[in-house]
CSV table of N, CA and C in Angstrom, one decimal:
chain,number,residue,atom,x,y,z
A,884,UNK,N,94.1,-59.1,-136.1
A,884,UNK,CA,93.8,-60.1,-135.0
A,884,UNK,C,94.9,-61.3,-135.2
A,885,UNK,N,95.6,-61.5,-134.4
A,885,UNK,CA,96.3,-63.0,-134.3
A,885,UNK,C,95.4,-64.4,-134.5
A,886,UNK,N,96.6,-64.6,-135.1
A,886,UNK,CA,96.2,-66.5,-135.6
A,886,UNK,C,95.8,-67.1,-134.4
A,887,UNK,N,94.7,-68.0,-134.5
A,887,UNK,CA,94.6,-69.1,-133.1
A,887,UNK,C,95.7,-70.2,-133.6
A,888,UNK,N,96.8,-70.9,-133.3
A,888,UNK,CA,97.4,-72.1,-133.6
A,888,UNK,C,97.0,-73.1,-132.4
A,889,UNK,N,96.6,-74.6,-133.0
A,889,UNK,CA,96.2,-75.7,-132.7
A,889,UNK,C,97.3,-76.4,-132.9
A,890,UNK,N,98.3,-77.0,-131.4
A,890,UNK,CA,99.0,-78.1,-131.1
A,890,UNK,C,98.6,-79.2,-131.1
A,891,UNK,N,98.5,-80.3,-131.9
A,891,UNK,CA,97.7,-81.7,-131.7
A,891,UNK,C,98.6,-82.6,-131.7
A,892,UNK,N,98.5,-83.9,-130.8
A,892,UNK,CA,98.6,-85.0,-130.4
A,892,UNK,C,97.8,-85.8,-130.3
A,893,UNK,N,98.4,-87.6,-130.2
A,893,UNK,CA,97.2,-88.2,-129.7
A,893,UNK,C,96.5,-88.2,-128.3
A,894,UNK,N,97.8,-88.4,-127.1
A,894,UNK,CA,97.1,-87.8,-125.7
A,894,UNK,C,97.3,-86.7,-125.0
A,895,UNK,N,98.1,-85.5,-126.3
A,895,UNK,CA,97.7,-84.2,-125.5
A,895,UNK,C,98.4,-84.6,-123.8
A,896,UNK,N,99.4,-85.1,-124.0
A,896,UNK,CA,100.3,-84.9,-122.2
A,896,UNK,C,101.5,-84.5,-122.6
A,897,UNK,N,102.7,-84.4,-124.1
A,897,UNK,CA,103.6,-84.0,-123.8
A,897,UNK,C,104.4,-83.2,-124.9
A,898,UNK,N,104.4,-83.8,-126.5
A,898,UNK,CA,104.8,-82.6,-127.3
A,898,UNK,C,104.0,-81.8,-127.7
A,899,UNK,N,102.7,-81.8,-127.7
A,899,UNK,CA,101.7,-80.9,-128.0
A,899,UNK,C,101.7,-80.0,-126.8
A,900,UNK,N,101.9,-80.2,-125.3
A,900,UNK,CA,101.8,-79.1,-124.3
A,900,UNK,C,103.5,-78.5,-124.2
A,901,UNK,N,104.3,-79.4,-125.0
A,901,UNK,CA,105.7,-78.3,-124.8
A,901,UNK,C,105.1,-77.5,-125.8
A,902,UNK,N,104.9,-77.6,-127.0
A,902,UNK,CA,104.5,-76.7,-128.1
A,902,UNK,C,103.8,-75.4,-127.6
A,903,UNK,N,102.8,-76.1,-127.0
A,903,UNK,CA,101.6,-75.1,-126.3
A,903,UNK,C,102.9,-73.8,-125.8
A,904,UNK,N,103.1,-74.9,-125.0
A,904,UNK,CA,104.0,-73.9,-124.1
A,904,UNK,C,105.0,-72.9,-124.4
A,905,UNK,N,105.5,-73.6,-125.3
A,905,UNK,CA,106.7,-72.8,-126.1
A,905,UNK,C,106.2,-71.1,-127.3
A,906,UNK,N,104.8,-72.1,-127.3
A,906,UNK,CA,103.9,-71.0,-128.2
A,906,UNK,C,103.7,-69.8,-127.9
A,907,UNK,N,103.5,-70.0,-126.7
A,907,UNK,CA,102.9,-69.3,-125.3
A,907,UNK,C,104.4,-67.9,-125.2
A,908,UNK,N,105.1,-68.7,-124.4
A,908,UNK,CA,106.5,-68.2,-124.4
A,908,UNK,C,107.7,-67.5,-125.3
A,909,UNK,N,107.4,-67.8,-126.7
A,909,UNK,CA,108.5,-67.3,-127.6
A,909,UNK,C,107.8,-66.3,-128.8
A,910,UNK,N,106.4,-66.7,-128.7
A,910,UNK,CA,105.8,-66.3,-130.0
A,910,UNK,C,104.1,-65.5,-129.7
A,911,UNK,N,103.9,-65.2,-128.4
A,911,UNK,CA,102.5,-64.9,-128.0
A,911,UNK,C,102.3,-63.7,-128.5
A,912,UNK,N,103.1,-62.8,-129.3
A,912,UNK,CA,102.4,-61.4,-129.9
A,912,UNK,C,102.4,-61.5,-130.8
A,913,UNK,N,102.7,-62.8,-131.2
A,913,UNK,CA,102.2,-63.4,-133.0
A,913,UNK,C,100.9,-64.4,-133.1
A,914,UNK,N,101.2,-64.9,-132.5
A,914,UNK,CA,99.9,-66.0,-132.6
A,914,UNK,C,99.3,-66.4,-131.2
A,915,UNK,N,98.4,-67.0,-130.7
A,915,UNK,CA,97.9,-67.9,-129.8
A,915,UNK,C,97.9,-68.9,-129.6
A,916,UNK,N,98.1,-70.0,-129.1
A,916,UNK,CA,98.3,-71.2,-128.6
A,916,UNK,C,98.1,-72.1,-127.8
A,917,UNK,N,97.4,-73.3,-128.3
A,917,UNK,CA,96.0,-73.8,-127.9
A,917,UNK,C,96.7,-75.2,-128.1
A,918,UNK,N,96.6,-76.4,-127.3
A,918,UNK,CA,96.6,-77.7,-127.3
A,918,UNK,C,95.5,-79.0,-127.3
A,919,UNK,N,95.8,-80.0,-127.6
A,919,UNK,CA,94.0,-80.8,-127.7
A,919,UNK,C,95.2,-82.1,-128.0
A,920,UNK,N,94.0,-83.0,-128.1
A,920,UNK,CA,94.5,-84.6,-128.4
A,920,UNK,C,93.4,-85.0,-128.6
A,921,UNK,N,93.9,-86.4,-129.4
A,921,UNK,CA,93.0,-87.4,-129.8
A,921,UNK,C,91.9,-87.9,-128.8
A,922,UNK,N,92.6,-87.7,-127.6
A,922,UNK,CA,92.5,-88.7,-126.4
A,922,UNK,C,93.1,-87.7,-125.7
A,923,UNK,N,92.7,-87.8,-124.3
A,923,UNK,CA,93.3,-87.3,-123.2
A,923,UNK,C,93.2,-88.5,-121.9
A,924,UNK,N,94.7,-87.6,-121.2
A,924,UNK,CA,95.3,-88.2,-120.4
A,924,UNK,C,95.2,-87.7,-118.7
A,925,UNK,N,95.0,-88.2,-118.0
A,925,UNK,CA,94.6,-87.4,-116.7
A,925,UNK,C,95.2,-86.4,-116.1
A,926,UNK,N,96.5,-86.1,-116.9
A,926,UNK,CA,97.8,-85.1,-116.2
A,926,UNK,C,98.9,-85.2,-117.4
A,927,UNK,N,99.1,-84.2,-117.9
A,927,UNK,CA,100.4,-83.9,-118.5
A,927,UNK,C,101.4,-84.8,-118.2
A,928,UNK,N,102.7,-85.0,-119.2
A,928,UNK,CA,103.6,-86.0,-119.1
A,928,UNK,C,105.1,-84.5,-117.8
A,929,UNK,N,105.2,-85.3,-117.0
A,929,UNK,CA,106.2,-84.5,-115.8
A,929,UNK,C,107.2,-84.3,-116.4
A,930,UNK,N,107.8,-85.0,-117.3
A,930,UNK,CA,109.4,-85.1,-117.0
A,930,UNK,C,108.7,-83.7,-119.0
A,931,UNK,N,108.4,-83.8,-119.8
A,931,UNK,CA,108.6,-82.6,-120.5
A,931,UNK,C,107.5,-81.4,-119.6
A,932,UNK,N,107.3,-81.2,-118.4
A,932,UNK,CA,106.9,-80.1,-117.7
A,932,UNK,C,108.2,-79.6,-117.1
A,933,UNK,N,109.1,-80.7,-116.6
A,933,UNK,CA,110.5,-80.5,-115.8
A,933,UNK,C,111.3,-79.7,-117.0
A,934,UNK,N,111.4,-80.1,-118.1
A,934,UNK,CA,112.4,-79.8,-119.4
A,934,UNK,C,111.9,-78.5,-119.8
A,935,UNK,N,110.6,-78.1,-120.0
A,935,UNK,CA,110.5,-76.9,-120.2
A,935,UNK,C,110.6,-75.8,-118.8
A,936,UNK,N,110.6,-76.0,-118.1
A,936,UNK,CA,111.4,-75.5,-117.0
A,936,UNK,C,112.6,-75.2,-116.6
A,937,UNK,N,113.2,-76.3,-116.8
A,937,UNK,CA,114.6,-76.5,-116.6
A,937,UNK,C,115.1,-75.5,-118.2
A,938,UNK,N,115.0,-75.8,-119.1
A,938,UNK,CA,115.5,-75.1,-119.9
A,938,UNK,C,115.1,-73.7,-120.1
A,939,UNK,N,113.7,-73.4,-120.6
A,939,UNK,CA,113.0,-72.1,-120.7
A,939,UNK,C,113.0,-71.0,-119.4
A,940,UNK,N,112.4,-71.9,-118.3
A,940,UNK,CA,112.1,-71.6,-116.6
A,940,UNK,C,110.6,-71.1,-117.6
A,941,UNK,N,110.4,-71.8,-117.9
A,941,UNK,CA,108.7,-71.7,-118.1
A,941,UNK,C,108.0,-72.5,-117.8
A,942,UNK,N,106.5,-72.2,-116.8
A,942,UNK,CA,106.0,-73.5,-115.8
A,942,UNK,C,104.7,-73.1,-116.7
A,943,UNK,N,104.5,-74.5,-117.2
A,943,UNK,CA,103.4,-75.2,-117.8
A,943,UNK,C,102.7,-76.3,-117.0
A,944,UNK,N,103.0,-76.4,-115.6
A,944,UNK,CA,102.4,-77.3,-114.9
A,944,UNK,C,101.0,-77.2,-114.5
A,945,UNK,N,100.5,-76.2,-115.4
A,945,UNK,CA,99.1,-75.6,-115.1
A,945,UNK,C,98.0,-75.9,-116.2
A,946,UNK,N,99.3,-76.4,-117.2
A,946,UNK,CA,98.5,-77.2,-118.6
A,946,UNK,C,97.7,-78.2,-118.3
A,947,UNK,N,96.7,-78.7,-119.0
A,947,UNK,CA,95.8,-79.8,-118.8
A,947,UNK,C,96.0,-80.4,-120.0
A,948,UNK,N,95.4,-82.0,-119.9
A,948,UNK,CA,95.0,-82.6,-121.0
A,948,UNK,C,93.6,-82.2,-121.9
A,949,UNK,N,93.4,-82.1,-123.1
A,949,UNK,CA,92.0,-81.6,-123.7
A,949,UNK,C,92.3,-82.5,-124.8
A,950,UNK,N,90.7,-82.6,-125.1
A,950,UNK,CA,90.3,-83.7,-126.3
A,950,UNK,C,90.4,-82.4,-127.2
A,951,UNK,N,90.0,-82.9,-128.9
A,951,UNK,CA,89.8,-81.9,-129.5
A,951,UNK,C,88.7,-81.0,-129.8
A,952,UNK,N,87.3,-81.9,-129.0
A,952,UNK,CA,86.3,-81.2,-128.6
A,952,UNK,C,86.4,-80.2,-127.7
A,953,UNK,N,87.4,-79.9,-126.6
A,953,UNK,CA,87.5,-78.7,-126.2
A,953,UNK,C,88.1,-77.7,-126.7
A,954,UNK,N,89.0,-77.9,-127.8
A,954,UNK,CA,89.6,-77.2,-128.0
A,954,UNK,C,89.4,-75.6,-129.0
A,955,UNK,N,89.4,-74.9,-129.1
A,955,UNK,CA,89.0,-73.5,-129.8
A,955,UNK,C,88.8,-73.6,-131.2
A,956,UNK,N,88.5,-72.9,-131.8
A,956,UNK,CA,87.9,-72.8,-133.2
A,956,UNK,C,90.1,-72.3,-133.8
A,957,UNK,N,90.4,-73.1,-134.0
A,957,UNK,CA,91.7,-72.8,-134.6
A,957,UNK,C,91.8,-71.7,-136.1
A,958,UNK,N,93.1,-71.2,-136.7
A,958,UNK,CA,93.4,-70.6,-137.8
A,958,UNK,C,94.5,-71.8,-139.1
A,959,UNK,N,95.3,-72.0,-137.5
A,959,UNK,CA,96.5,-72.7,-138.0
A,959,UNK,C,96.6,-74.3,-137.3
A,960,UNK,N,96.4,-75.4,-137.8
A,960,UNK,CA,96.6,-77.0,-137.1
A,960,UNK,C,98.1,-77.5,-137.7
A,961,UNK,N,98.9,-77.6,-136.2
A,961,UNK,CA,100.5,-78.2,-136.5
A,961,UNK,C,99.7,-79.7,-135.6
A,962,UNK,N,99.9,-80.5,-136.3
A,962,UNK,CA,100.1,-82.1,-135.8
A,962,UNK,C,101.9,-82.7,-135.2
A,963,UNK,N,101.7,-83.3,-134.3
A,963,UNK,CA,102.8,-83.0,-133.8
A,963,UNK,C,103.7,-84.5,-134.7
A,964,UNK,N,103.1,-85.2,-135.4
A,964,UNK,CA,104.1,-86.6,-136.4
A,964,UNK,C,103.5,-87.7,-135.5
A,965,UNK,N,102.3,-87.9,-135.0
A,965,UNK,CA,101.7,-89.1,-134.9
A,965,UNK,C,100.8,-89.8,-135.6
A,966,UNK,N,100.5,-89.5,-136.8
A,966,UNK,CA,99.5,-90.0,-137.9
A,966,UNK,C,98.4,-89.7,-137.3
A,967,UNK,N,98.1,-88.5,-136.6
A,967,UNK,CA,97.2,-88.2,-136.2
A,967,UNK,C,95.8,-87.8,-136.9
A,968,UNK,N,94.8,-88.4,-137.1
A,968,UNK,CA,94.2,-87.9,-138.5
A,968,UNK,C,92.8,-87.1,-137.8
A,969,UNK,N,92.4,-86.0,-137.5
A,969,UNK,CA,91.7,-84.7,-137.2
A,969,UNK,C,90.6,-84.5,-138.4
A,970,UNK,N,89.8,-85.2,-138.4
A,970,UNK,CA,88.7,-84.8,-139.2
A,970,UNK,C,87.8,-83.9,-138.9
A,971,UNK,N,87.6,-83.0,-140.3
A,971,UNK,CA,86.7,-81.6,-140.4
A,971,UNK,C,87.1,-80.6,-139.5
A,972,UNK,N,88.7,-80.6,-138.7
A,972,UNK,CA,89.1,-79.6,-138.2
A,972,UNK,C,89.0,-78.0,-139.0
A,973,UNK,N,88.6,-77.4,-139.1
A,973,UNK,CA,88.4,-76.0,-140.1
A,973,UNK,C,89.9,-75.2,-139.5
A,974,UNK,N,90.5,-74.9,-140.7
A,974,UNK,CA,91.9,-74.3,-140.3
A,974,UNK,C,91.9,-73.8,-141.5
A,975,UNK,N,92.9,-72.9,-141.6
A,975,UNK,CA,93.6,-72.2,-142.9
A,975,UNK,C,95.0,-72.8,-143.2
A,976,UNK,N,95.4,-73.4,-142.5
A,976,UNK,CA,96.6,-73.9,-142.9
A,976,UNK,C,97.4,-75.2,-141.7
A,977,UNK,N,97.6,-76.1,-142.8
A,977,UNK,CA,97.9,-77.6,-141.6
A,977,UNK,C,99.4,-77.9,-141.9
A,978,UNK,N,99.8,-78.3,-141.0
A,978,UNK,CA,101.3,-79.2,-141.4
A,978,UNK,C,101.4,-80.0,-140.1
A,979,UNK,N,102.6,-80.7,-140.5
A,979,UNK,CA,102.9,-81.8,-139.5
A,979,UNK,C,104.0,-81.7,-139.0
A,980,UNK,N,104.6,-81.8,-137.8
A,980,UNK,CA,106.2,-81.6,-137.3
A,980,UNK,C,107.0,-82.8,-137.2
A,981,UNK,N,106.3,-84.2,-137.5
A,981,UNK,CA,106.9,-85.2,-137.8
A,981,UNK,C,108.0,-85.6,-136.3
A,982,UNK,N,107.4,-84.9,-135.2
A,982,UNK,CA,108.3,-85.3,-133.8
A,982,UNK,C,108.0,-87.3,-132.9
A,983,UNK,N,109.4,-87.4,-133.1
A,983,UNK,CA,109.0,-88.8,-132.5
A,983,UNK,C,108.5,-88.5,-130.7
A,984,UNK,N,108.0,-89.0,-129.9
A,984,UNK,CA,107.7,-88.9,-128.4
A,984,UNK,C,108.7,-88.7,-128.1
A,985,UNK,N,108.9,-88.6,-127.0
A,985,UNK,CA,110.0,-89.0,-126.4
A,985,UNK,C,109.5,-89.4,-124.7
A,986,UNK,N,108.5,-89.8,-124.1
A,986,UNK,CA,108.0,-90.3,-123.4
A,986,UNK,C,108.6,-91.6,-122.9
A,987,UNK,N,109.0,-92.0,-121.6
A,987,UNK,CA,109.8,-93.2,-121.7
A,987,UNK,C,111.5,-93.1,-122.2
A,988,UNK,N,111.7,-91.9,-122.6
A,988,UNK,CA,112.9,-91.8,-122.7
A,988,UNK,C,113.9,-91.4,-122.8
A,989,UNK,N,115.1,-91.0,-122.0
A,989,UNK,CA,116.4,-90.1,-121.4
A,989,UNK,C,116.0,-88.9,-121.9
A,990,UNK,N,116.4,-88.0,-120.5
A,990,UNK,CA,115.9,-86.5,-120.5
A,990,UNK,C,117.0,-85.9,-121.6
A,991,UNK,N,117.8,-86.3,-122.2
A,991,UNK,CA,118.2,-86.1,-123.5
A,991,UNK,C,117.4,-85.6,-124.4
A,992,UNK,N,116.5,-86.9,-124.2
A,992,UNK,CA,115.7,-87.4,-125.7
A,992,UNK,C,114.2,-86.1,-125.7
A,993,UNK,N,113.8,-86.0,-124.2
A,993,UNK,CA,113.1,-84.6,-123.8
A,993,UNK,C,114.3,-83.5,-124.2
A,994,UNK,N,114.6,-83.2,-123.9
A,994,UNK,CA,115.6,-81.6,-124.8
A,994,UNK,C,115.9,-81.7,-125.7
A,995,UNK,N,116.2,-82.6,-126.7
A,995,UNK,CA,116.1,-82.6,-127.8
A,995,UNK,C,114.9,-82.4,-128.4
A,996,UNK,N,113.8,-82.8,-127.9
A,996,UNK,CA,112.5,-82.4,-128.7
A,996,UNK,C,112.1,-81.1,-128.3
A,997,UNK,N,112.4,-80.7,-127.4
A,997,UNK,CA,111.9,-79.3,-126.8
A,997,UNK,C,112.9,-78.5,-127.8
A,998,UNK,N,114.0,-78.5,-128.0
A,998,UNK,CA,115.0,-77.8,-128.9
A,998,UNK,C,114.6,-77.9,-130.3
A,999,UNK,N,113.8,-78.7,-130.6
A,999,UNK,CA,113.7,-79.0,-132.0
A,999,UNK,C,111.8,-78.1,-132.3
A,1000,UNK,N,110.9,-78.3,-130.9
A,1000,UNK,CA,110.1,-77.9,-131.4
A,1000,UNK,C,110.0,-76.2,-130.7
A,1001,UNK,N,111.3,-75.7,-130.4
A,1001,UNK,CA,111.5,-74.3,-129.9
A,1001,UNK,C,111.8,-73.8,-131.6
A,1002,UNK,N,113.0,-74.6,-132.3
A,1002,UNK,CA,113.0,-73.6,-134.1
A,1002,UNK,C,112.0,-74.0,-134.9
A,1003,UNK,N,111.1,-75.0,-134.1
A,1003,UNK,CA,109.6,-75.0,-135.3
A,1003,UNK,C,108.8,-73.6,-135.0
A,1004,UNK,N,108.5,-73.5,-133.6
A,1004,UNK,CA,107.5,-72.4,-133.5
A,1004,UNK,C,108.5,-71.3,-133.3
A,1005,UNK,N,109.7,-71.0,-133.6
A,1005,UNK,CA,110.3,-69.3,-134.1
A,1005,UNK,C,109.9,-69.6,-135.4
A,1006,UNK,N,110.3,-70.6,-136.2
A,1006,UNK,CA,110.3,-70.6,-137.7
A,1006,UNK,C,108.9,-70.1,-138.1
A,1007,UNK,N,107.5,-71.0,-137.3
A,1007,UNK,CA,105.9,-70.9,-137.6
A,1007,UNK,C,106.1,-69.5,-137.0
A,1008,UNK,N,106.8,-68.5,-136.4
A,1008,UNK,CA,106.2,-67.1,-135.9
A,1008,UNK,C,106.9,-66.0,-137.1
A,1009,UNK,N,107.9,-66.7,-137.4
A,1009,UNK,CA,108.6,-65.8,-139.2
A,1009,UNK,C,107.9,-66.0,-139.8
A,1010,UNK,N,107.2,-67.3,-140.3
A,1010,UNK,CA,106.3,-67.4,-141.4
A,1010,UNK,C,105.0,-66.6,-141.4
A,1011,UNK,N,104.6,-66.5,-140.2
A,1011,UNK,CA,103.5,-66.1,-140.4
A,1011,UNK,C,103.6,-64.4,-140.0
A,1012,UNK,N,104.3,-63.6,-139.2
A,1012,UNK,CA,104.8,-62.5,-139.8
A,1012,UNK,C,105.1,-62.2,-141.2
A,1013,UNK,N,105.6,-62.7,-142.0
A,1013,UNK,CA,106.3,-62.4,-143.3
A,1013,UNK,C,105.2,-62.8,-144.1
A,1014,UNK,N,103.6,-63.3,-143.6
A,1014,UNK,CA,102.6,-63.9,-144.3
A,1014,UNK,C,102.8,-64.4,-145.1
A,1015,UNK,N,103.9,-65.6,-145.2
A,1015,UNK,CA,104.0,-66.9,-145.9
A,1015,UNK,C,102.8,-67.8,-145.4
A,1016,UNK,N,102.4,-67.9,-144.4
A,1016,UNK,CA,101.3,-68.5,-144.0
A,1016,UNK,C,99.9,-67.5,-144.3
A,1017,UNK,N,98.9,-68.1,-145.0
A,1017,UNK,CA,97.8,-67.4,-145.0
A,1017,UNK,C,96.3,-68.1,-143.8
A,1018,UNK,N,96.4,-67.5,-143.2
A,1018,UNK,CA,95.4,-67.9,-142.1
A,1018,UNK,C,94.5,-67.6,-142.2
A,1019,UNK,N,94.0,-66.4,-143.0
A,1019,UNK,CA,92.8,-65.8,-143.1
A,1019,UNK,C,92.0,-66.1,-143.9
A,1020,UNK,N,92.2,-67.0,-144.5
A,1020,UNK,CA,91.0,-67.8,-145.5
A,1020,UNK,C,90.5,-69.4,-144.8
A,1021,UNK,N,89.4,-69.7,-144.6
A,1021,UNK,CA,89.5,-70.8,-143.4
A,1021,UNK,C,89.0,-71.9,-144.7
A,1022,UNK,N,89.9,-73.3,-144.2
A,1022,UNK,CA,88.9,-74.4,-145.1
A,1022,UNK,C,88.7,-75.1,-144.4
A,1023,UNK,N,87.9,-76.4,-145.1
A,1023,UNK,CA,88.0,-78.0,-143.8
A,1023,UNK,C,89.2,-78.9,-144.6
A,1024,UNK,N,90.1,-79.3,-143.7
A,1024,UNK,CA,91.2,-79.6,-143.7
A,1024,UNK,C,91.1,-80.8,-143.1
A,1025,UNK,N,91.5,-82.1,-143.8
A,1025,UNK,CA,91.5,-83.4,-143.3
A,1025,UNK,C,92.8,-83.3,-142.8
């Protein structure tokens, strides 16, 4: 069975749904991929919906915002670098991608994060192929 992976943010509108998305896109016969936030926002951030389009031609405009109460019982929690702190999340395995926003700033500053968090999730889909990641033991993970 494939890993569920958990993209987290605080408002779940823009590197957690490129993630999603990218998850979606480069890596779906490895893992699953699932988005949430601290908080949610009424509509996804546009301009990283336009960038993953523009660059991928993958439409995520059908993404929503989710708290992390909606979100699925996860294997794997990637935090996207907001000090995001997710209590009693149950996962097998957590890290952080340490991504600044880029929200508010030049569609540069969007493709560079989309390019940065495109060789996080090839890298998270080697790893966990090559079962460097163990998913299949679940703990509670602060």
């Amino acid at each position: 069975m494939k890993p569920k992976v958990g993209f987290i943010c605080v408002h779940n509108s823009c590197r957690s749904q490129m993630a999603e998305a990218l998850g979606k896109w480069l890596a779906s016969e490895t893992f699953e991929s699932f988005s949430a936030g601290t908080e949610s926002v009424p509509k996804i951030n546009e301009d990283a919906v336009q960038t993953i389009y523009d660059l991928y031609q993958f439409n995520m405009s059908q993404q929503r915002s989710k708290t992390l109460e909606a979100m699925r019982e996860v294997d794997i929690v990637i935090t996207m670098g907001c000090n995001v702190q997710c209590p009693q999340v149950k996962c097998s395995h957590r890290e952080d991608w340490g991504l600044d926003d880029p929200t508010g700033k030049s569609q540069t500053e969007f493709e560079r994060t989309a390019k940065t968090i495109e060789k996080k999730v090839l890298d998270l889909k080697r790893r966990i192929e090559t079962g460097k990641i163990d998913y299949e033991n679940p703990k509670i993970r602060n």
